[in-house]
Amino acid sequence: LSFKILARRKLSYHLVQTYLASTFYIIITCLCFLLPSRMVEARIGISMTTLLTLTSMFASVRESTPIASYVKAIDIWMVGCIFFVFLT
């Protein structure tokens, strides 16, 4: 007597909604360096908007993932994205 359990995860939701979107936000933030240096207000505005959007996205991701006592890879990704935008 034997049986086999096949468990699969659907990764497409987080790939599109989280990883791809946050990567685009980082690219947009890096493109701020292409603006002339005299446009400080525009650079700060774009960076702050991106930072707030990523923070909101991180809160949404934390709500939608199961509660666990350990740090998940998606948490590390989102904190890294927020940190990178903050450094920019």
PDB file of C-alpha atoms in Angstrom:
ATOM      1  CA  LEU A   1       0.000   0.000   0.000  1.00  0.00           C
ATOM      2  CA  SER A   2       1.456   3.356  -1.010  1.00  0.00           C
ATOM      3  CA  PHE A   3       0.247   6.769  -1.973  1.00  0.00           C
ATOM      4  CA  LYS A   4       1.776   9.860  -3.410  1.00  0.00           C
ATOM      5  CA  ILE A   5       0.961  13.461  -2.490  1.00  0.00           C
ATOM      6  CA  LEU A   6       1.668  16.094  -5.087  1.00  0.00           C
ATOM      7  CA  ALA A   7       1.749  19.646  -3.740  1.00  0.00           C
ATOM      8  CA  ARG A   8       2.316  22.575  -6.080  1.00  0.00           C
ATOM      9  CA  ARG A   9       2.492  26.299  -5.523  1.00  0.00           C
ATOM     10  CA  LYS A  10       1.328  28.894  -7.962  1.00  0.00           C
ATOM     11  CA  LEU A  11       4.134  31.410  -8.114  1.00  0.00           C
ATOM     12  CA  SER A  12       2.670  33.570 -10.862  1.00  0.00           C
ATOM     13  CA  TYR A  13       0.779  35.852  -8.454  1.00  0.00           C
ATOM     14  CA  HIS A  14       3.846  36.966  -6.487  1.00  0.00           C
ATOM     15  CA  LEU A  15       6.063  37.008  -9.565  1.00  0.00           C
ATOM     16  CA  VAL A  16       3.822  39.492 -11.348  1.00  0.00           C
ATOM     17  CA  GLN A  17       2.220  41.403  -8.482  1.00  0.00           C
ATOM     18  CA  THR A  18       5.229  41.705  -6.184  1.00  0.00           C
ATOM     19  CA  TYR A  19       8.598  40.938  -7.740  1.00  0.00           C
ATOM     20  CA  LEU A  20       8.001  42.452 -11.175  1.00  0.00           C
ATOM     21  CA  ALA A  21       6.182  45.515  -9.817  1.00  0.00           C
ATOM     22  CA  SER A  22       8.847  46.275  -7.205  1.00  0.00           C
ATOM     23  CA  THR A  23      11.569  45.835  -9.832  1.00  0.00           C
ATOM     24  CA  PHE A  24       9.838  48.429 -12.007  1.00  0.00           C
ATOM     25  CA  TYR A  25       9.663  50.808  -9.048  1.00  0.00           C
ATOM     26  CA  ILE A  26      13.394  50.429  -8.475  1.00  0.00           C
ATOM     27  CA  ILE A  27      14.082  51.099 -12.162  1.00  0.00           C
ATOM     28  CA  ILE A  28      11.930  54.231 -12.008  1.00  0.00           C
ATOM     29  CA  THR A  29      13.857  55.407  -8.962  1.00  0.00           C
ATOM     30  CA  CYS A  30      17.174  54.821 -10.715  1.00  0.00           C
ATOM     31  CA  LEU A  31      15.934  56.782 -13.722  1.00  0.00           C
ATOM     32  CA  CYS A  32      15.668  59.814 -11.426  1.00  0.00           C
ATOM     33  CA  PHE A  33      19.431  60.172 -11.823  1.00  0.00           C
ATOM     34  CA  LEU A  34      18.844  61.014 -15.479  1.00  0.00           C
ATOM     35  CA  LEU A  35      16.992  64.167 -14.461  1.00  0.00           C
ATOM     36  CA  PRO A  36      19.085  67.340 -14.344  1.00  0.00           C
ATOM     37  CA  SER A  37      20.613  68.036 -10.934  1.00  0.00           C
ATOM     38  CA  ARG A  38      18.695  71.316 -10.612  1.00  0.00           C
ATOM     39  CA  MET A  39      15.402  69.385 -10.465  1.00  0.00           C
ATOM     40  CA  VAL A  40      15.847  68.312  -6.853  1.00  0.00           C
ATOM     41  CA  GLU A  41      12.134  68.581  -6.037  1.00  0.00           C
ATOM     42  CA  ALA A  42      11.196  66.192  -8.837  1.00  0.00           C
ATOM     43  CA  ARG A  43      13.840  63.677  -7.782  1.00  0.00           C
ATOM     44  CA  ILE A  44      12.715  63.755  -4.164  1.00  0.00           C
ATOM     45  CA  GLY A  45       9.058  63.583  -5.157  1.00  0.00           C
ATOM     46  CA  ILE A  46       9.547  60.520  -7.329  1.00  0.00           C
ATOM     47  CA  SER A  47      11.730  58.810  -4.728  1.00  0.00           C
ATOM     48  CA  MET A  48       9.323  59.493  -1.861  1.00  0.00           C
ATOM     49  CA  THR A  49       6.322  58.339  -3.885  1.00  0.00           C
ATOM     50  CA  THR A  50       8.146  55.150  -4.792  1.00  0.00           C
ATOM     51  CA  LEU A  51       9.182  54.602  -1.173  1.00  0.00           C
ATOM     52  CA  LEU A  52       5.614  55.020   0.072  1.00  0.00           C
ATOM     53  CA  THR A  53       4.283  52.740  -2.660  1.00  0.00           C
ATOM     54  CA  LEU A  54       6.776  50.011  -1.772  1.00  0.00           C
ATOM     55  CA  THR A  55       5.922  50.360   1.917  1.00  0.00           C
ATOM     56  CA  SER A  56       2.232  49.970   1.097  1.00  0.00           C
ATOM     57  CA  MET A  57       3.016  46.989  -1.129  1.00  0.00           C
ATOM     58  CA  PHE A  58       5.050  45.391   1.673  1.00  0.00           C
ATOM     59  CA  ALA A  59       2.120  45.780   4.098  1.00  0.00           C
ATOM     60  CA  SER A  60      -0.182  44.187   1.532  1.00  0.00           C
ATOM     61  CA  VAL A  61       2.204  41.280   0.998  1.00  0.00           C
ATOM     62  CA  ARG A  62       2.484  40.719   4.747  1.00  0.00           C
ATOM     63  CA  GLU A  63      -1.325  40.529   4.989  1.00  0.00           C
ATOM     64  CA  SER A  64      -1.714  38.088   2.109  1.00  0.00           C
ATOM     65  CA  THR A  65       0.999  35.611   3.131  1.00  0.00           C
ATOM     66  CA  PRO A  66       0.496  33.075   5.918  1.00  0.00           C
ATOM     67  CA  ILE A  67       1.682  34.013   9.386  1.00  0.00           C
ATOM     68  CA  ALA A  68       5.017  32.405  10.207  1.00  0.00           C
ATOM     69  CA  SER A  69       7.534  32.818  13.008  1.00  0.00           C
ATOM     70  CA  TYR A  70      10.447  33.090  10.586  1.00  0.00           C
ATOM     71  CA  VAL A  71      11.479  35.566   7.914  1.00  0.00           C
ATOM     72  CA  LYS A  72      10.289  34.660   4.428  1.00  0.00           C
ATOM     73  CA  ALA A  73      12.176  35.334   1.214  1.00  0.00           C
ATOM     74  CA  ILE A  74       9.527  37.778   0.025  1.00  0.00           C
ATOM     75  CA  ASP A  75      10.041  39.794   3.236  1.00  0.00           C
ATOM     76  CA  ILE A  76      13.766  40.012   2.552  1.00  0.00           C
ATOM     77  CA  TRP A  77      13.058  41.067  -1.053  1.00  0.00           C
ATOM     78  CA  MET A  78      10.668  43.833  -0.036  1.00  0.00           C
ATOM     79  CA  VAL A  79      12.940  45.165   2.711  1.00  0.00           C
ATOM     80  CA  GLY A  80      15.833  45.136   0.237  1.00  0.00           C
ATOM     81  CA  CYS A  81      13.784  47.104  -2.296  1.00  0.00           C
ATOM     82  CA  ILE A  82      12.744  49.655   0.321  1.00  0.00           C
ATOM     83  CA  PHE A  83      16.334  49.983   1.523  1.00  0.00           C
ATOM     84  CA  PHE A  84      17.619  50.444  -2.031  1.00  0.00           C
ATOM     85  CA  VAL A  85      15.085  53.195  -2.762  1.00  0.00           C
ATOM     86  CA  PHE A  86      15.948  54.840   0.565  1.00  0.00           C
ATOM     87  CA  LEU A  87      19.652  54.809  -0.345  1.00  0.00           C
ATOM     88  CA  THR A  88      18.871  56.311  -3.741  1.00  0.00           C
TER      89      THR A  88
END
